[in-house]
PDB file of C-alpha atoms in Angstrom:
ATOM      1  CA  UNK A  14      61.372  -9.970 -34.282  1.00  0.00           C
ATOM      2  CA  UNK A  15      60.796  -8.652 -37.801  1.00  0.00           C
ATOM      3  CA  UNK A  16      58.074  -6.006 -37.793  1.00  0.00           C
ATOM      4  CA  UNK A  17      55.588  -5.229 -40.533  1.00  0.00           C
ATOM      5  CA  UNK A  18      57.200  -1.777 -40.800  1.00  0.00           C
ATOM      6  CA  UNK A  19      60.602  -3.367 -41.492  1.00  0.00           C
ATOM      7  CA  UNK A  20      59.001  -5.634 -44.083  1.00  0.00           C
ATOM      8  CA  UNK A  21      57.481  -2.659 -45.916  1.00  0.00           C
ATOM      9  CA  UNK A  22      60.816  -0.831 -45.806  1.00  0.00           C
ATOM     10  CA  UNK A  23      62.435  -3.652 -47.820  1.00  0.00           C
ATOM     11  CA  UNK A  24      60.370  -2.510 -50.826  1.00  0.00           C
ATOM     12  CA  UNK A  25      62.265   0.792 -50.785  1.00  0.00           C
ATOM     13  CA  UNK A  26      65.535  -1.141 -50.701  1.00  0.00           C
ATOM     14  CA  UNK A  27      64.941  -2.973 -53.984  1.00  0.00           C
ATOM     15  CA  UNK A  28      62.828  -5.959 -53.010  1.00  0.00           C
ATOM     16  CA  UNK A  29      59.688  -6.530 -55.052  1.00  0.00           C
ATOM     17  CA  UNK A  30      58.088  -8.650 -52.353  1.00  0.00           C
ATOM     18  CA  UNK A  31      58.895  -9.788 -48.840  1.00  0.00           C
ATOM     19  CA  UNK A  32      57.169 -12.153 -46.425  1.00  0.00           C
ATOM     20  CA  UNK A  33      57.750 -12.833 -42.750  1.00  0.00           C
ATOM     21  CA  UNK A  34      56.346 -14.831 -39.881  1.00  0.00           C
ATOM     22  CA  UNK A  35      58.095 -12.500 -37.458  1.00  0.00           C
ATOM     23  CA  UNK A  36      61.195 -14.667 -37.189  1.00  0.00           C
ATOM     24  CA  UNK A  37      62.003 -15.787 -40.725  1.00  0.00           C
ATOM     25  CA  UNK A  38      61.952 -13.645 -43.831  1.00  0.00           C
ATOM     26  CA  UNK A  39      61.676 -14.436 -47.541  1.00  0.00           C
ATOM     27  CA  UNK A  40      62.427 -11.765 -50.140  1.00  0.00           C
ATOM     28  CA  UNK A  41      62.569 -11.483 -53.905  1.00  0.00           C
ATOM     29  CA  UNK A  42      63.782  -8.929 -56.420  1.00  0.00           C
ATOM     30  CA  UNK A  43      61.981 -10.593 -59.347  1.00  0.00           C
ATOM     31  CA  UNK A  44      59.149  -8.696 -60.977  1.00  0.00           C
ATOM     32  CA  UNK A  45      55.615  -9.902 -61.459  1.00  0.00           C
ATOM     33  CA  UNK A  46      53.939 -12.925 -59.903  1.00  0.00           C
ATOM     34  CA  UNK A  47      56.788 -15.376 -60.503  1.00  0.00           C
ATOM     35  CA  UNK A  48      58.136 -15.155 -56.902  1.00  0.00           C
ATOM     36  CA  UNK A  49      54.686 -16.032 -55.542  1.00  0.00           C
ATOM     37  CA  UNK A  50      54.291 -18.925 -57.971  1.00  0.00           C
ATOM     38  CA  UNK A  51      57.688 -20.251 -56.844  1.00  0.00           C
ATOM     39  CA  UNK A  52      56.720 -19.944 -53.160  1.00  0.00           C
ATOM     40  CA  UNK A  53      53.554 -21.925 -53.787  1.00  0.00           C
ATOM     41  CA  UNK A  54      55.436 -24.538 -55.843  1.00  0.00           C
ATOM     42  CA  UNK A  55      57.951 -24.970 -53.004  1.00  0.00           C
ATOM     43  CA  UNK A  56      55.227 -26.397 -50.790  1.00  0.00           C
ATOM     44  CA  UNK A  57      56.442 -24.388 -47.786  1.00  0.00           C
ATOM     45  CA  UNK A  58      53.845 -23.186 -45.268  1.00  0.00           C
ATOM     46  CA  UNK A  59      53.224 -19.428 -45.342  1.00  0.00           C
ATOM     47  CA  UNK A  60      49.888 -19.556 -43.569  1.00  0.00           C
ATOM     48  CA  UNK A  61      49.504 -16.549 -41.272  1.00  0.00           C
ATOM     49  CA  UNK A  62      52.600 -14.746 -42.595  1.00  0.00           C
ATOM     50  CA  UNK A  63      52.732 -11.023 -43.374  1.00  0.00           C
ATOM     51  CA  UNK A  64      53.636  -9.779 -46.851  1.00  0.00           C
ATOM     52  CA  UNK A  65      54.710  -6.575 -48.557  1.00  0.00           C
ATOM     53  CA  UNK A  66      54.688  -6.185 -52.329  1.00  0.00           C
ATOM     54  CA  UNK A  67      55.292  -3.425 -54.872  1.00  0.00           C
ATOM     55  CA  UNK A  68      52.257  -4.132 -57.077  1.00  0.00           C
ATOM     56  CA  UNK A  69      49.278  -6.344 -56.258  1.00  0.00           C
ATOM     57  CA  UNK A  70      46.401  -6.913 -58.631  1.00  0.00           C
ATOM     58  CA  UNK A  71      43.755  -9.598 -58.560  1.00  0.00           C
ATOM     59  CA  UNK A  72      46.238 -12.250 -59.763  1.00  0.00           C
ATOM     60  CA  UNK A  73      48.803 -11.592 -57.034  1.00  0.00           C
ATOM     61  CA  UNK A  74      46.081 -11.237 -54.388  1.00  0.00           C
ATOM     62  CA  UNK A  75      44.697 -14.662 -55.321  1.00  0.00           C
ATOM     63  CA  UNK A  76      48.215 -16.102 -54.999  1.00  0.00           C
ATOM     64  CA  UNK A  77      48.614 -14.475 -51.583  1.00  0.00           C
ATOM     65  CA  UNK A  78      45.266 -16.027 -50.622  1.00  0.00           C
ATOM     66  CA  UNK A  79      46.567 -19.433 -51.764  1.00  0.00           C
ATOM     67  CA  UNK A  80      49.680 -18.877 -49.640  1.00  0.00           C
ATOM     68  CA  UNK A  81      47.424 -18.082 -46.675  1.00  0.00           C
ATOM     69  CA  UNK A  82      48.973 -14.756 -45.716  1.00  0.00           C
ATOM     70  CA  UNK A  83      47.207 -12.883 -42.930  1.00  0.00           C
ATOM     71  CA  UNK A  84      48.288  -9.342 -43.768  1.00  0.00           C
ATOM     72  CA  UNK A  85      49.403  -7.624 -46.954  1.00  0.00           C
ATOM     73  CA  UNK A  86      50.835  -4.225 -47.751  1.00  0.00           C
ATOM     74  CA  UNK A  87      51.002  -3.167 -51.408  1.00  0.00           C
ATOM     75  CA  UNK A  88      52.610   0.028 -52.621  1.00  0.00           C
ATOM     76  CA  UNK A  89      50.056  -0.167 -55.451  1.00  0.00           C
ATOM     77  CA  UNK A  90      46.909  -2.270 -55.060  1.00  0.00           C
ATOM     78  CA  UNK A  91      44.154  -2.691 -57.627  1.00  0.00           C
ATOM     79  CA  UNK A  92      40.477  -2.537 -56.786  1.00  0.00           C
ATOM     80  CA  UNK A  93      40.211  -6.199 -57.837  1.00  0.00           C
ATOM     81  CA  UNK A  94      43.109  -7.113 -55.568  1.00  0.00           C
ATOM     82  CA  UNK A  95      41.477  -5.329 -52.650  1.00  0.00           C
ATOM     83  CA  UNK A  96      38.277  -7.269 -53.289  1.00  0.00           C
ATOM     84  CA  UNK A  97      40.198 -10.556 -53.149  1.00  0.00           C
ATOM     85  CA  UNK A  98      41.860  -9.517 -49.887  1.00  0.00           C
ATOM     86  CA  UNK A  99      38.489  -8.704 -48.364  1.00  0.00           C
ATOM     87  CA  UNK A 100      36.926 -11.961 -49.600  1.00  0.00           C
ATOM     88  CA  UNK A 101      39.743 -14.059 -48.123  1.00  0.00           C
ATOM     89  CA  UNK A 102      40.077 -11.980 -44.944  1.00  0.00           C
ATOM     90  CA  UNK A 103      43.579 -10.726 -45.668  1.00  0.00           C
ATOM     91  CA  UNK A 104      44.157  -7.462 -43.808  1.00  0.00           C
ATOM     92  CA  UNK A 105      45.240  -5.096 -46.578  1.00  0.00           C
ATOM     93  CA  UNK A 106      47.013  -1.753 -46.569  1.00  0.00           C
ATOM     94  CA  UNK A 107      48.186   0.149 -49.626  1.00  0.00           C
ATOM     95  CA  UNK A 108      50.001   3.255 -50.711  1.00  0.00           C
ATOM     96  CA  UNK A 109      47.903   3.790 -53.844  1.00  0.00           C
ATOM     97  CA  UNK A 110      44.669   2.198 -55.035  1.00  0.00           C
ATOM     98  CA  UNK A 111      44.285   1.843 -58.803  1.00  0.00           C
ATOM     99  CA  UNK A 112      41.404   0.647 -60.979  1.00  0.00           C
ATOM    100  CA  UNK A 113      43.570  -1.980 -62.713  1.00  0.00           C
ATOM    101  CA  UNK A 114      47.094  -3.256 -63.216  1.00  0.00           C
ATOM    102  CA  UNK A 115      48.458  -2.516 -66.671  1.00  0.00           C
ATOM    103  CA  UNK A 116      51.102  -4.419 -68.623  1.00  0.00           C
ATOM    104  CA  UNK A 117      54.771  -3.405 -68.673  1.00  0.00           C
ATOM    105  CA  UNK A 118      54.382  -1.693 -72.066  1.00  0.00           C
ATOM    106  CA  UNK A 119      51.621   0.452 -70.603  1.00  0.00           C
ATOM    107  CA  UNK A 120      49.268  -0.262 -73.489  1.00  0.00           C
ATOM    108  CA  UNK A 121      46.775  -2.683 -71.957  1.00  0.00           C
ATOM    109  CA  UNK A 122      45.859  -4.917 -69.081  1.00  0.00           C
ATOM    110  CA  UNK A 123      48.464  -7.050 -67.338  1.00  0.00           C
ATOM    111  CA  UNK A 124      48.460 -10.568 -68.857  1.00  0.00           C
ATOM    112  CA  UNK A 125      48.204 -12.134 -65.393  1.00  0.00           C
ATOM    113  CA  UNK A 126      45.119 -10.039 -64.660  1.00  0.00           C
ATOM    114  CA  UNK A 127      43.603 -11.225 -67.944  1.00  0.00           C
ATOM    115  CA  UNK A 128      44.444 -14.827 -67.029  1.00  0.00           C
ATOM    116  CA  UNK A 129      42.430 -14.641 -63.794  1.00  0.00           C
ATOM    117  CA  UNK A 130      39.644 -12.347 -64.989  1.00  0.00           C
ATOM    118  CA  UNK A 131      37.046 -15.084 -64.451  1.00  0.00           C
ATOM    119  CA  UNK A 132      38.746 -16.817 -61.501  1.00  0.00           C
ATOM    120  CA  UNK A 133      37.689 -16.456 -57.888  1.00  0.00           C
ATOM    121  CA  UNK A 134      39.304 -19.585 -56.461  1.00  0.00           C
ATOM    122  CA  UNK A 135      42.999 -19.295 -55.501  1.00  0.00           C
ATOM    123  CA  UNK A 136      43.864 -22.814 -56.720  1.00  0.00           C
ATOM    124  CA  UNK A 137      42.193 -22.280 -60.094  1.00  0.00           C
ATOM    125  CA  UNK A 138      43.898 -18.887 -60.355  1.00  0.00           C
ATOM    126  CA  UNK A 139      47.293 -20.465 -59.609  1.00  0.00           C
ATOM    127  CA  UNK A 140      46.774 -22.971 -62.425  1.00  0.00           C
ATOM    128  CA  UNK A 141      45.688 -20.234 -64.855  1.00  0.00           C
ATOM    129  CA  UNK A 142      48.684 -18.080 -63.904  1.00  0.00           C
ATOM    130  CA  UNK A 143      51.110 -20.980 -64.371  1.00  0.00           C
ATOM    131  CA  UNK A 144      49.618 -21.663 -67.807  1.00  0.00           C
ATOM    132  CA  UNK A 145      49.859 -17.973 -68.753  1.00  0.00           C
ATOM    133  CA  UNK A 146      53.493 -17.773 -67.596  1.00  0.00           C
ATOM    134  CA  UNK A 147      54.350 -20.854 -69.649  1.00  0.00           C
ATOM    135  CA  UNK A 148      52.575 -19.409 -72.711  1.00  0.00           C
ATOM    136  CA  UNK A 149      54.472 -16.110 -72.350  1.00  0.00           C
ATOM    137  CA  UNK A 150      57.771 -17.989 -71.928  1.00  0.00           C
ATOM    138  CA  UNK A 151      57.107 -19.986 -75.111  1.00  0.00           C
ATOM    139  CA  UNK A 152      56.138 -16.848 -77.043  1.00  0.00           C
ATOM    140  CA  UNK A 153      59.314 -15.092 -75.909  1.00  0.00           C
ATOM    141  CA  UNK A 154      61.551 -17.950 -77.054  1.00  0.00           C
ATOM    142  CA  UNK A 155      59.725 -18.369 -80.359  1.00  0.00           C
ATOM    143  CA  UNK A 156      59.561 -14.703 -81.365  1.00  0.00           C
ATOM    144  CA  UNK A 157      62.402 -13.256 -83.470  1.00  0.00           C
ATOM    145  CA  UNK A 158      64.619 -10.854 -81.547  1.00  0.00           C
TER     146      UNK A 158
END
C-alpha cells in the first residue's frame, strides 16, 4: 500500500508530480503542467487518486479537478489553486501558500495561469492549456536561437 506520505516524499527525490490509488503509482520528472495534460490525454481513470506536486496554481488545480483526484499535496500552492481545490472538493495540503505562480524567468505571471485566468470549468481550462502549450511550442521553434 502506497501511503500519501510516501507519495509526498517522491517530490524530494526528484519527481515533479506523483499520483497513486494506493496500489499503482504514476510519476513524472517533467516541469509544468505537461505531465497532467498527458495523463488526461491518455484517457486513464484517475478518479479518487491522491496526488503530490511541486507547484500547483489555478491551471494545475483545474487539471487535477479534471482528473478527479481526491487529495492533493503541493509544496507550493497558489491562492487561486486552493480556491479550485475547495470548489471541486479536493482535499488540499501545502508547504507554502503563494499569491500567484510566476513564470520561469521570474518576471511575470506563469503563461498557464494567464491561459486559465477566466476559466472555472476543468474541461475548458484543459482546452485553453493545450492551446497555450501549442502556442508556446510554436513560438519556441520559430524564434531564433
